Amino acid sequence: HDENIWVGSHMNPKSKYVIKYHLKDFEDDSIIKINTDGKILFNKSVTEILIENNIISDNFALNSYLSKEKDPLHINDIEPAFSDTKYWKKGDVFISIRNQSSITHYRPSTNEVINYITGPFAQQHDVDIISEKEISIFNNNNFLVDNEHSEILIYNFETKQFKKIFNDQLKKENFKTYSSGMSQILNDGALMVEEENHGRIILFNSMGKKEWEFVNKDKNGNIGEISWCRIIEDKLFI
């Protein structure tokens, strides 16, 4: 909304809680806001965010290190809010934390975690704001059981309920990516999904019919991975 850019990064030097325990190879993920000239305007460790908001304890870094989990968070998406609604403010961000299977609704202006969302998803990617009260979550669905296909979830802040969309279609297509992956709900209600591990993109129309499928395969039949595909609907960008 202010023409700046949010990116995921790593703290260097490490943040204060990680330095406290002298954890040199701990993956200290951060969120950074830069302007279009590349100047850093904001840089905050997500470990700090979660500790300072009492989501995790201040020995979280040490516990993760001792358990040989050097990447206990793994930030894979930052979704900024472009307008005020009843449930968030312009400038808030939704942070997808894969290795905690959580979505963190964070307000940088006050260093507050407004919502810490967990639920029927595991090692998710790609959180999107899709209405004034809903977000979509690409659920990689890496549970120990009932994990046959990846899913698209909608979380409603008004009802605090989750629902699945296009689930029968994804199951029929045996759509599953263990890591990465993304979804995009288009203006007309269609859905594009990316199966990153298998190099496949599928577009379903708003009625749930598969319109097309693309597999990133070369002439020898080798399949290459794809990542963070997008359909551009903005005519100005096109």
JSON list of C-alpha atoms in Angstrom, two decimals:
[
{"chain": "A", "resi": 1, "resn": "HIS", "atom": "CA", "xyz": [0.00, 0.00, 0.00]},
{"chain": "A", "resi": 2, "resn": "ASP", "atom": "CA", "xyz": [2.99, 2.32, 0.47]},
{"chain": "A", "resi": 3, "resn": "GLU", "atom": "CA", "xyz": [4.86, 0.97, -2.60]},
{"chain": "A", "resi": 4, "resn": "ASN", "atom": "CA", "xyz": [7.44, -0.89, -0.50]},
{"chain": "A", "resi": 5, "resn": "ILE", "atom": "CA", "xyz": [8.30, -4.59, -0.73]},
{"chain": "A", "resi": 6, "resn": "TRP", "atom": "CA", "xyz": [8.21, -7.36, 1.89]},
{"chain": "A", "resi": 7, "resn": "VAL", "atom": "CA", "xyz": [10.78, -10.16, 1.57]},
{"chain": "A", "resi": 8, "resn": "GLY", "atom": "CA", "xyz": [11.81, -13.11, 3.70]},
{"chain": "A", "resi": 9, "resn": "SER", "atom": "CA", "xyz": [15.44, -13.22, 4.82]},
{"chain": "A", "resi": 10, "resn": "HIS", "atom": "CA", "xyz": [17.85, -14.32, 7.56]},
{"chain": "A", "resi": 11, "resn": "MET", "atom": "CA", "xyz": [19.22, -12.18, 10.38]},
{"chain": "A", "resi": 12, "resn": "ASN", "atom": "CA", "xyz": [22.91, -11.32, 10.10]},
{"chain": "A", "resi": 13, "resn": "PRO", "atom": "CA", "xyz": [24.10, -10.85, 12.76]},
{"chain": "A", "resi": 14, "resn": "LYS", "atom": "CA", "xyz": [21.70, -13.13, 14.61]},
{"chain": "A", "resi": 15, "resn": "SER", "atom": "CA", "xyz": [18.91, -11.70, 16.77]},
{"chain": "A", "resi": 16, "resn": "LYS", "atom": "CA", "xyz": [19.37, -11.23, 20.50]},
{"chain": "A", "resi": 17, "resn": "TYR", "atom": "CA", "xyz": [17.70, -14.46, 21.63]},
{"chain": "A", "resi": 18, "resn": "VAL", "atom": "CA", "xyz": [19.76, -16.56, 19.23]},
{"chain": "A", "resi": 19, "resn": "ILE", "atom": "CA", "xyz": [22.97, -14.75, 20.17]},
{"chain": "A", "resi": 20, "resn": "LYS", "atom": "CA", "xyz": [22.12, -15.35, 23.84]},
{"chain": "A", "resi": 21, "resn": "TYR", "atom": "CA", "xyz": [22.65, -19.09, 23.35]},
{"chain": "A", "resi": 22, "resn": "HIS", "atom": "CA", "xyz": [25.57, -18.75, 20.87]},
{"chain": "A", "resi": 23, "resn": "LEU", "atom": "CA", "xyz": [23.73, -20.70, 18.16]},
{"chain": "A", "resi": 24, "resn": "LYS", "atom": "CA", "xyz": [25.84, -19.99, 15.08]},
{"chain": "A", "resi": 25, "resn": "ASP", "atom": "CA", "xyz": [24.05, -22.16, 12.51]},
{"chain": "A", "resi": 26, "resn": "PHE", "atom": "CA", "xyz": [20.48, -21.53, 13.69]},
{"chain": "A", "resi": 27, "resn": "GLU", "atom": "CA", "xyz": [18.26, -20.40, 10.79]},
{"chain": "A", "resi": 28, "resn": "ASP", "atom": "CA", "xyz": [17.17, -17.03, 12.19]},
{"chain": "A", "resi": 29, "resn": "ASP", "atom": "CA", "xyz": [14.42, -16.13, 9.69]},
{"chain": "A", "resi": 30, "resn": "SER", "atom": "CA", "xyz": [13.34, -12.51, 9.42]},
{"chain": "A", "resi": 31, "resn": "ILE", "atom": "CA", "xyz": [10.90, -10.32, 7.54]},
{"chain": "A", "resi": 32, "resn": "ILE", "atom": "CA", "xyz": [12.32, -7.26, 5.81]},
{"chain": "A", "resi": 33, "resn": "LYS", "atom": "CA", "xyz": [10.61, -4.26, 4.27]},
{"chain": "A", "resi": 34, "resn": "ILE", "atom": "CA", "xyz": [12.60, -2.46, 1.59]},
{"chain": "A", "resi": 35, "resn": "ASN", "atom": "CA", "xyz": [11.76, 0.46, -0.66]},
{"chain": "A", "resi": 36, "resn": "THR", "atom": "CA", "xyz": [12.16, 0.40, -4.43]},
{"chain": "A", "resi": 37, "resn": "ASP", "atom": "CA", "xyz": [15.69, 1.83, -4.07]},
{"chain": "A", "resi": 38, "resn": "GLY", "atom": "CA", "xyz": [16.69, -1.18, -1.99]},
{"chain": "A", "resi": 39, "resn": "LYS", "atom": "CA", "xyz": [16.89, 0.65, 1.34]},
{"chain": "A", "resi": 40, "resn": "ILE", "atom": "CA", "xyz": [15.96, -1.49, 4.36]},
{"chain": "A", "resi": 41, "resn": "LEU", "atom": "CA", "xyz": [13.10, 0.17, 6.27]},
{"chain": "A", "resi": 42, "resn": "PHE", "atom": "CA", "xyz": [12.26, -2.66, 8.69]},
{"chain": "A", "resi": 43, "resn": "ASN", "atom": "CA", "xyz": [14.01, -5.88, 9.68]},
{"chain": "A", "resi": 44, "resn": "LYS", "atom": "CA", "xyz": [12.68, -8.17, 12.40]},
{"chain": "A", "resi": 45, "resn": "SER", "atom": "CA", "xyz": [13.52, -11.70, 13.46]},
{"chain": "A", "resi": 46, "resn": "VAL", "atom": "CA", "xyz": [10.43, -13.91, 13.44]},
{"chain": "A", "resi": 47, "resn": "THR", "atom": "CA", "xyz": [11.88, -15.79, 16.40]},
{"chain": "A", "resi": 48, "resn": "GLU", "atom": "CA", "xyz": [11.87, -12.45, 18.26]},
{"chain": "A", "resi": 49, "resn": "ILE", "atom": "CA", "xyz": [8.30, -11.75, 17.16]},
{"chain": "A", "resi": 50, "resn": "LEU", "atom": "CA", "xyz": [7.05, -15.07, 18.53]},
{"chain": "A", "resi": 51, "resn": "ILE", "atom": "CA", "xyz": [9.01, -14.80, 21.79]},
{"chain": "A", "resi": 52, "resn": "GLU", "atom": "CA", "xyz": [8.02, -11.20, 22.47]},
{"chain": "A", "resi": 53, "resn": "ASN", "atom": "CA", "xyz": [4.37, -12.06, 21.91]},
{"chain": "A", "resi": 54, "resn": "ASN", "atom": "CA", "xyz": [4.49, -15.10, 24.22]},
{"chain": "A", "resi": 55, "resn": "ILE", "atom": "CA", "xyz": [3.82, -17.55, 21.40]},
{"chain": "A", "resi": 56, "resn": "ILE", "atom": "CA", "xyz": [7.01, -19.48, 22.16]},
{"chain": "A", "resi": 57, "resn": "SER", "atom": "CA", "xyz": [9.37, -19.33, 25.15]},
{"chain": "A", "resi": 58, "resn": "ASP", "atom": "CA", "xyz": [12.67, -17.47, 25.13]},
{"chain": "A", "resi": 59, "resn": "ASN", "atom": "CA", "xyz": [14.62, -20.76, 25.18]},
{"chain": "A", "resi": 60, "resn": "PHE", "atom": "CA", "xyz": [12.91, -21.86, 21.97]},
{"chain": "A", "resi": 61, "resn": "ALA", "atom": "CA", "xyz": [16.10, -21.33, 19.99]},
{"chain": "A", "resi": 62, "resn": "LEU", "atom": "CA", "xyz": [18.13, -23.42, 22.41]},
{"chain": "A", "resi": 63, "resn": "ASN", "atom": "CA", "xyz": [15.55, -26.22, 22.51]},
{"chain": "A", "resi": 64, "resn": "SER", "atom": "CA", "xyz": [15.37, -26.29, 18.72]},
{"chain": "A", "resi": 65, "resn": "TYR", "atom": "CA", "xyz": [19.14, -26.37, 18.47]},
{"chain": "A", "resi": 66, "resn": "LEU", "atom": "CA", "xyz": [19.53, -29.21, 20.96]},
{"chain": "A", "resi": 67, "resn": "SER", "atom": "CA", "xyz": [16.89, -31.23, 19.11]},
{"chain": "A", "resi": 68, "resn": "LYS", "atom": "CA", "xyz": [18.98, -30.76, 15.92]},
{"chain": "A", "resi": 69, "resn": "GLU", "atom": "CA", "xyz": [16.22, -28.72, 14.31]},
{"chain": "A", "resi": 70, "resn": "LYS", "atom": "CA", "xyz": [18.29, -25.82, 12.98]},
{"chain": "A", "resi": 71, "resn": "ASP", "atom": "CA", "xyz": [15.39, -24.55, 10.87]},
{"chain": "A", "resi": 72, "resn": "PRO", "atom": "CA", "xyz": [12.49, -24.51, 13.35]},
{"chain": "A", "resi": 73, "resn": "LEU", "atom": "CA", "xyz": [10.47, -21.79, 11.58]},
{"chain": "A", "resi": 74, "resn": "HIS", "atom": "CA", "xyz": [11.11, -21.71, 7.82]},
{"chain": "A", "resi": 75, "resn": "ILE", "atom": "CA", "xyz": [9.26, -18.62, 6.56]},
{"chain": "A", "resi": 76, "resn": "ASN", "atom": "CA", "xyz": [7.90, -19.24, 3.06]},
{"chain": "A", "resi": 77, "resn": "ASP", "atom": "CA", "xyz": [5.43, -16.42, 2.39]},
{"chain": "A", "resi": 78, "resn": "ILE", "atom": "CA", "xyz": [4.59, -12.89, 3.55]},
{"chain": "A", "resi": 79, "resn": "GLU", "atom": "CA", "xyz": [1.19, -11.51, 2.54]},
{"chain": "A", "resi": 80, "resn": "PRO", "atom": "CA", "xyz": [0.61, -7.77, 3.19]},
{"chain": "A", "resi": 81, "resn": "ALA", "atom": "CA", "xyz": [-2.80, -6.24, 3.85]},
{"chain": "A", "resi": 82, "resn": "PHE", "atom": "CA", "xyz": [-3.57, -3.37, 1.47]},
{"chain": "A", "resi": 83, "resn": "SER", "atom": "CA", "xyz": [-6.68, -2.05, 3.24]},
{"chain": "A", "resi": 84, "resn": "ASP", "atom": "CA", "xyz": [-8.41, -1.86, 6.62]},
{"chain": "A", "resi": 85, "resn": "THR", "atom": "CA", "xyz": [-11.15, -4.35, 7.46]},
{"chain": "A", "resi": 86, "resn": "LYS", "atom": "CA", "xyz": [-12.89, -5.45, 10.65]},
{"chain": "A", "resi": 87, "resn": "TYR", "atom": "CA", "xyz": [-10.24, -8.14, 11.12]},
{"chain": "A", "resi": 88, "resn": "TRP", "atom": "CA", "xyz": [-6.95, -6.50, 10.08]},
{"chain": "A", "resi": 89, "resn": "LYS", "atom": "CA", "xyz": [-5.37, -3.13, 9.33]},
{"chain": "A", "resi": 90, "resn": "LYS", "atom": "CA", "xyz": [-3.57, -1.80, 6.30]},
{"chain": "A", "resi": 91, "resn": "GLY", "atom": "CA", "xyz": [0.12, -2.57, 6.80]},
{"chain": "A", "resi": 92, "resn": "ASP", "atom": "CA", "xyz": [-0.45, -5.84, 8.68]},
{"chain": "A", "resi": 93, "resn": "VAL", "atom": "CA", "xyz": [1.24, -8.95, 7.30]},
{"chain": "A", "resi": 94, "resn": "PHE", "atom": "CA", "xyz": [0.34, -12.64, 7.30]},
{"chain": "A", "resi": 95, "resn": "ILE", "atom": "CA", "xyz": [3.45, -14.80, 7.69]},
{"chain": "A", "resi": 96, "resn": "SER", "atom": "CA", "xyz": [3.41, -18.47, 6.71]},
{"chain": "A", "resi": 97, "resn": "ILE", "atom": "CA", "xyz": [5.70, -20.43, 9.07]},
{"chain": "A", "resi": 98, "resn": "ARG", "atom": "CA", "xyz": [6.08, -23.87, 7.50]},
{"chain": "A", "resi": 99, "resn": "ASN", "atom": "CA", "xyz": [7.84, -25.79, 10.26]},
{"chain": "A", "resi": 100, "resn": "GLN", "atom": "CA", "xyz": [5.39, -24.58, 12.90]},
{"chain": "A", "resi": 101, "resn": "SER", "atom": "CA", "xyz": [2.40, -25.29, 10.61]},
{"chain": "A", "resi": 102, "resn": "SER", "atom": "CA", "xyz": [1.06, -21.85, 11.46]},
{"chain": "A", "resi": 103, "resn": "ILE", "atom": "CA", "xyz": [-0.03, -18.54, 9.94]},
{"chain": "A", "resi": 104, "resn": "THR", "atom": "CA", "xyz": [0.99, -15.50, 12.00]},
{"chain": "A", "resi": 105, "resn": "HIS", "atom": "CA", "xyz": [-1.04, -12.31, 11.60]},
{"chain": "A", "resi": 106, "resn": "TYR", "atom": "CA", "xyz": [1.49, -9.63, 12.62]},
{"chain": "A", "resi": 107, "resn": "ARG", "atom": "CA", "xyz": [1.27, -5.84, 13.01]},
{"chain": "A", "resi": 108, "resn": "PRO", "atom": "CA", "xyz": [4.76, -4.36, 12.45]},
{"chain": "A", "resi": 109, "resn": "SER", "atom": "CA", "xyz": [3.73, -0.88, 13.63]},
{"chain": "A", "resi": 110, "resn": "THR", "atom": "CA", "xyz": [3.14, -2.16, 17.19]},
{"chain": "A", "resi": 111, "resn": "ASN", "atom": "CA", "xyz": [5.10, -5.46, 17.17]},
{"chain": "A", "resi": 112, "resn": "GLU", "atom": "CA", "xyz": [1.88, -7.35, 17.95]},
{"chain": "A", "resi": 113, "resn": "VAL", "atom": "CA", "xyz": [0.80, -10.82, 16.90]},
{"chain": "A", "resi": 114, "resn": "ILE", "atom": "CA", "xyz": [-2.92, -10.26, 16.30]},
{"chain": "A", "resi": 115, "resn": "ASN", "atom": "CA", "xyz": [-3.74, -13.88, 15.41]},
{"chain": "A", "resi": 116, "resn": "TYR", "atom": "CA", "xyz": [-1.69, -17.07, 15.55]},
{"chain": "A", "resi": 117, "resn": "ILE", "atom": "CA", "xyz": [-3.55, -19.50, 13.34]},
{"chain": "A", "resi": 118, "resn": "THR", "atom": "CA", "xyz": [-3.14, -23.26, 13.44]},
{"chain": "A", "resi": 119, "resn": "GLY", "atom": "CA", "xyz": [-5.59, -25.88, 12.31]},
{"chain": "A", "resi": 120, "resn": "PRO", "atom": "CA", "xyz": [-6.16, -28.69, 9.82]},
{"chain": "A", "resi": 121, "resn": "PHE", "atom": "CA", "xyz": [-3.01, -27.95, 7.81]},
{"chain": "A", "resi": 122, "resn": "ALA", "atom": "CA", "xyz": [0.59, -29.12, 7.95]},
{"chain": "A", "resi": 123, "resn": "GLN", "atom": "CA", "xyz": [3.75, -27.51, 6.50]},
{"chain": "A", "resi": 124, "resn": "GLN", "atom": "CA", "xyz": [1.65, -25.10, 4.45]},
{"chain": "A", "resi": 125, "resn": "HIS", "atom": "CA", "xyz": [2.75, -22.56, 1.83]},
{"chain": "A", "resi": 126, "resn": "ASP", "atom": "CA", "xyz": [1.24, -19.48, 0.21]},
{"chain": "A", "resi": 127, "resn": "VAL", "atom": "CA", "xyz": [-1.23, -17.54, 2.33]},
{"chain": "A", "resi": 128, "resn": "ASP", "atom": "CA", "xyz": [-3.44, -15.08, 0.40]},
{"chain": "A", "resi": 129, "resn": "ILE", "atom": "CA", "xyz": [-6.01, -12.49, 1.46]},
{"chain": "A", "resi": 130, "resn": "ILE", "atom": "CA", "xyz": [-9.09, -13.25, -0.64]},
{"chain": "A", "resi": 131, "resn": "SER", "atom": "CA", "xyz": [-11.83, -11.10, 0.93]},
{"chain": "A", "resi": 132, "resn": "GLU", "atom": "CA", "xyz": [-12.44, -8.68, 3.79]},
{"chain": "A", "resi": 133, "resn": "LYS", "atom": "CA", "xyz": [-12.70, -11.59, 6.23]},
{"chain": "A", "resi": 134, "resn": "GLU", "atom": "CA", "xyz": [-11.00, -14.57, 4.61]},
{"chain": "A", "resi": 135, "resn": "ILE", "atom": "CA", "xyz": [-7.57, -15.92, 3.74]},
{"chain": "A", "resi": 136, "resn": "SER", "atom": "CA", "xyz": [-6.66, -18.93, 1.63]},
{"chain": "A", "resi": 137, "resn": "ILE", "atom": "CA", "xyz": [-3.94, -21.36, 2.71]},
{"chain": "A", "resi": 138, "resn": "PHE", "atom": "CA", "xyz": [-2.13, -23.85, 0.46]},
{"chain": "A", "resi": 139, "resn": "ASN", "atom": "CA", "xyz": [-2.05, -26.94, 2.68]},
{"chain": "A", "resi": 140, "resn": "ASN", "atom": "CA", "xyz": [0.76, -29.30, 1.72]},
{"chain": "A", "resi": 141, "resn": "ASN", "atom": "CA", "xyz": [-1.01, -31.72, 4.05]},
{"chain": "A", "resi": 142, "resn": "ASN", "atom": "CA", "xyz": [2.08, -33.43, 5.45]},
{"chain": "A", "resi": 143, "resn": "PHE", "atom": "CA", "xyz": [0.36, -35.05, 8.40]},
{"chain": "A", "resi": 144, "resn": "LEU", "atom": "CA", "xyz": [1.36, -38.55, 9.49]},
{"chain": "A", "resi": 145, "resn": "VAL", "atom": "CA", "xyz": [-2.05, -39.87, 8.37]},
{"chain": "A", "resi": 146, "resn": "ASP", "atom": "CA", "xyz": [-4.72, -38.75, 5.87]},
{"chain": "A", "resi": 147, "resn": "ASN", "atom": "CA", "xyz": [-2.13, -36.91, 3.78]},
{"chain": "A", "resi": 148, "resn": "GLU", "atom": "CA", "xyz": [-2.86, -38.29, 0.33]},
{"chain": "A", "resi": 149, "resn": "HIS", "atom": "CA", "xyz": [-3.31, -34.99, -1.52]},
{"chain": "A", "resi": 150, "resn": "SER", "atom": "CA", "xyz": [-2.55, -31.31, -1.01]},
{"chain": "A", "resi": 151, "resn": "GLU", "atom": "CA", "xyz": [-5.52, -29.06, -0.22]},
{"chain": "A", "resi": 152, "resn": "ILE", "atom": "CA", "xyz": [-6.75, -25.48, -0.48]},
{"chain": "A", "resi": 153, "resn": "LEU", "atom": "CA", "xyz": [-8.24, -24.16, 2.75]},
{"chain": "A", "resi": 154, "resn": "ILE", "atom": "CA", "xyz": [-10.25, -21.01, 3.39]},
{"chain": "A", "resi": 155, "resn": "TYR", "atom": "CA", "xyz": [-10.14, -19.54, 6.89]},
{"chain": "A", "resi": 156, "resn": "ASN", "atom": "CA", "xyz": [-12.99, -17.20, 7.88]},
{"chain": "A", "resi": 157, "resn": "PHE", "atom": "CA", "xyz": [-12.12, -14.70, 10.64]},
{"chain": "A", "resi": 158, "resn": "GLU", "atom": "CA", "xyz": [-15.79, -14.03, 11.37]},
{"chain": "A", "resi": 159, "resn": "THR", "atom": "CA", "xyz": [-16.74, -17.65, 12.01]},
{"chain": "A", "resi": 160, "resn": "LYS", "atom": "CA", "xyz": [-13.21, -18.88, 12.92]},
{"chain": "A", "resi": 161, "resn": "GLN", "atom": "CA", "xyz": [-13.91, -21.88, 10.71]},
{"chain": "A", "resi": 162, "resn": "PHE", "atom": "CA", "xyz": [-11.97, -23.61, 7.92]},
{"chain": "A", "resi": 163, "resn": "LYS", "atom": "CA", "xyz": [-13.41, -25.04, 4.72]},
{"chain": "A", "resi": 164, "resn": "LYS", "atom": "CA", "xyz": [-11.87, -26.88, 1.78]},
{"chain": "A", "resi": 165, "resn": "ILE", "atom": "CA", "xyz": [-12.45, -25.82, -1.82]},
{"chain": "A", "resi": 166, "resn": "PHE", "atom": "CA", "xyz": [-12.05, -27.88, -5.02]},
{"chain": "A", "resi": 167, "resn": "ASN", "atom": "CA", "xyz": [-11.19, -30.83, -2.79]},
{"chain": "A", "resi": 168, "resn": "ASP", "atom": "CA", "xyz": [-12.80, -33.53, -4.91]},
{"chain": "A", "resi": 169, "resn": "GLN", "atom": "CA", "xyz": [-11.02, -32.22, -7.99]},
{"chain": "A", "resi": 170, "resn": "LEU", "atom": "CA", "xyz": [-7.60, -32.17, -6.30]},
{"chain": "A", "resi": 171, "resn": "LYS", "atom": "CA", "xyz": [-8.14, -35.67, -4.97]},
{"chain": "A", "resi": 172, "resn": "LYS", "atom": "CA", "xyz": [-9.15, -36.92, -8.43]},
{"chain": "A", "resi": 173, "resn": "GLU", "atom": "CA", "xyz": [-6.00, -35.39, -9.94]},
{"chain": "A", "resi": 174, "resn": "ASN", "atom": "CA", "xyz": [-3.83, -37.00, -7.24]},
{"chain": "A", "resi": 175, "resn": "PHE", "atom": "CA", "xyz": [-2.50, -33.48, -6.63]},
{"chain": "A", "resi": 176, "resn": "LYS", "atom": "CA", "xyz": [0.30, -33.63, -4.04]},
{"chain": "A", "resi": 177, "resn": "THR", "atom": "CA", "xyz": [3.47, -31.63, -3.47]},
{"chain": "A", "resi": 178, "resn": "TYR", "atom": "CA", "xyz": [5.42, -32.36, -0.31]},
{"chain": "A", "resi": 179, "resn": "SER", "atom": "CA", "xyz": [7.22, -29.00, -0.37]},
{"chain": "A", "resi": 180, "resn": "SER", "atom": "CA", "xyz": [6.55, -25.58, -1.91]},
{"chain": "A", "resi": 181, "resn": "GLY", "atom": "CA", "xyz": [3.41, -25.27, -4.06]},
{"chain": "A", "resi": 182, "resn": "MET", "atom": "CA", "xyz": [0.89, -22.46, -4.30]},
{"chain": "A", "resi": 183, "resn": "SER", "atom": "CA", "xyz": [-2.68, -21.59, -5.25]},
{"chain": "A", "resi": 184, "resn": "GLN", "atom": "CA", "xyz": [-4.36, -18.58, -6.82]},
{"chain": "A", "resi": 185, "resn": "ILE", "atom": "CA", "xyz": [-8.08, -17.87, -6.74]},
{"chain": "A", "resi": 186, "resn": "LEU", "atom": "CA", "xyz": [-8.93, -15.74, -9.78]},
{"chain": "A", "resi": 187, "resn": "ASN", "atom": "CA", "xyz": [-11.41, -12.90, -10.01]},
{"chain": "A", "resi": 188, "resn": "ASP", "atom": "CA", "xyz": [-14.06, -15.13, -11.62]},
{"chain": "A", "resi": 189, "resn": "GLY", "atom": "CA", "xyz": [-13.74, -17.85, -8.96]},
{"chain": "A", "resi": 190, "resn": "ALA", "atom": "CA", "xyz": [-11.43, -20.11, -10.96]},
{"chain": "A", "resi": 191, "resn": "LEU", "atom": "CA", "xyz": [-8.48, -21.77, -9.21]},
{"chain": "A", "resi": 192, "resn": "MET", "atom": "CA", "xyz": [-4.91, -22.28, -10.35]},
{"chain": "A", "resi": 193, "resn": "VAL", "atom": "CA", "xyz": [-2.74, -24.69, -8.35]},
{"chain": "A", "resi": 194, "resn": "GLU", "atom": "CA", "xyz": [0.97, -25.43, -8.62]},
{"chain": "A", "resi": 195, "resn": "GLU", "atom": "CA", "xyz": [2.33, -28.89, -7.85]},
{"chain": "A", "resi": 196, "resn": "GLU", "atom": "CA", "xyz": [5.94, -27.76, -7.52]},
{"chain": "A", "resi": 197, "resn": "ASN", "atom": "CA", "xyz": [7.61, -31.12, -6.83]},
{"chain": "A", "resi": 198, "resn": "HIS", "atom": "CA", "xyz": [6.14, -32.65, -9.98]},
{"chain": "A", "resi": 199, "resn": "GLY", "atom": "CA", "xyz": [6.36, -29.62, -12.26]},
{"chain": "A", "resi": 200, "resn": "ARG", "atom": "CA", "xyz": [2.61, -29.38, -12.86]},
{"chain": "A", "resi": 201, "resn": "ILE", "atom": "CA", "xyz": [0.09, -26.52, -13.01]},
{"chain": "A", "resi": 202, "resn": "ILE", "atom": "CA", "xyz": [-3.68, -27.06, -13.22]},
{"chain": "A", "resi": 203, "resn": "LEU", "atom": "CA", "xyz": [-6.44, -24.52, -13.82]},
{"chain": "A", "resi": 204, "resn": "PHE", "atom": "CA", "xyz": [-9.98, -25.34, -12.70]},
{"chain": "A", "resi": 205, "resn": "ASN", "atom": "CA", "xyz": [-12.80, -23.02, -13.74]},
{"chain": "A", "resi": 206, "resn": "SER", "atom": "CA", "xyz": [-15.29, -21.67, -11.22]},
{"chain": "A", "resi": 207, "resn": "MET", "atom": "CA", "xyz": [-17.54, -24.70, -11.77]},
{"chain": "A", "resi": 208, "resn": "GLY", "atom": "CA", "xyz": [-14.69, -27.08, -10.86]},
{"chain": "A", "resi": 209, "resn": "LYS", "atom": "CA", "xyz": [-13.95, -28.31, -14.40]},
{"chain": "A", "resi": 210, "resn": "LYS", "atom": "CA", "xyz": [-10.30, -28.70, -15.38]},
{"chain": "A", "resi": 211, "resn": "GLU", "atom": "CA", "xyz": [-9.67, -26.18, -18.16]},
{"chain": "A", "resi": 212, "resn": "TRP", "atom": "CA", "xyz": [-6.01, -27.00, -18.76]},
{"chain": "A", "resi": 213, "resn": "GLU", "atom": "CA", "xyz": [-2.91, -28.64, -17.32]},
{"chain": "A", "resi": 214, "resn": "PHE", "atom": "CA", "xyz": [0.77, -27.88, -17.90]},
{"chain": "A", "resi": 215, "resn": "VAL", "atom": "CA", "xyz": [3.65, -30.23, -17.08]},
{"chain": "A", "resi": 216, "resn": "ASN", "atom": "CA", "xyz": [7.17, -28.79, -17.26]},
{"chain": "A", "resi": 217, "resn": "LYS", "atom": "CA", "xyz": [8.60, -31.66, -19.31]},
{"chain": "A", "resi": 218, "resn": "ASP", "atom": "CA", "xyz": [11.41, -31.55, -21.86]},
{"chain": "A", "resi": 219, "resn": "LYS", "atom": "CA", "xyz": [11.71, -33.53, -25.11]},
{"chain": "A", "resi": 220, "resn": "ASN", "atom": "CA", "xyz": [13.42, -36.40, -23.28]},
{"chain": "A", "resi": 221, "resn": "GLY", "atom": "CA", "xyz": [10.58, -36.73, -20.79]},
{"chain": "A", "resi": 222, "resn": "ASN", "atom": "CA", "xyz": [12.46, -35.20, -17.89]},
{"chain": "A", "resi": 223, "resn": "ILE", "atom": "CA", "xyz": [10.28, -33.10, -15.56]},
{"chain": "A", "resi": 224, "resn": "GLY", "atom": "CA", "xyz": [11.65, -29.88, -14.06]},
{"chain": "A", "resi": 225, "resn": "GLU", "atom": "CA", "xyz": [10.40, -28.26, -10.91]},
{"chain": "A", "resi": 226, "resn": "ILE", "atom": "CA", "xyz": [8.49, -24.96, -11.06]},
{"chain": "A", "resi": 227, "resn": "SER", "atom": "CA", "xyz": [8.04, -22.34, -8.37]},
{"chain": "A", "resi": 228, "resn": "TRP", "atom": "CA", "xyz": [5.66, -19.47, -7.50]},
{"chain": "A", "resi": 229, "resn": "CYS", "atom": "CA", "xyz": [3.76, -19.34, -10.80]},
{"chain": "A", "resi": 230, "resn": "ARG", "atom": "CA", "xyz": [1.20, -16.58, -11.28]},
{"chain": "A", "resi": 231, "resn": "ILE", "atom": "CA", "xyz": [-1.68, -15.76, -13.59]},
{"chain": "A", "resi": 232, "resn": "ILE", "atom": "CA", "xyz": [-1.62, -12.04, -14.31]},
{"chain": "A", "resi": 233, "resn": "GLU", "atom": "CA", "xyz": [-5.11, -10.56, -14.40]},
{"chain": "A", "resi": 234, "resn": "ASP", "atom": "CA", "xyz": [-4.11, -6.90, -14.21]},
{"chain": "A", "resi": 235, "resn": "LYS", "atom": "CA", "xyz": [-4.43, -5.52, -17.77]},
{"chain": "A", "resi": 236, "resn": "LEU", "atom": "CA", "xyz": [-1.83, -2.84, -17.03]},
{"chain": "A", "resi": 237, "resn": "PHE", "atom": "CA", "xyz": [0.78, -5.50, -16.15]},
{"chain": "A", "resi": 238, "resn": "ILE", "atom": "CA", "xyz": [-0.17, -7.55, -19.21]}
]
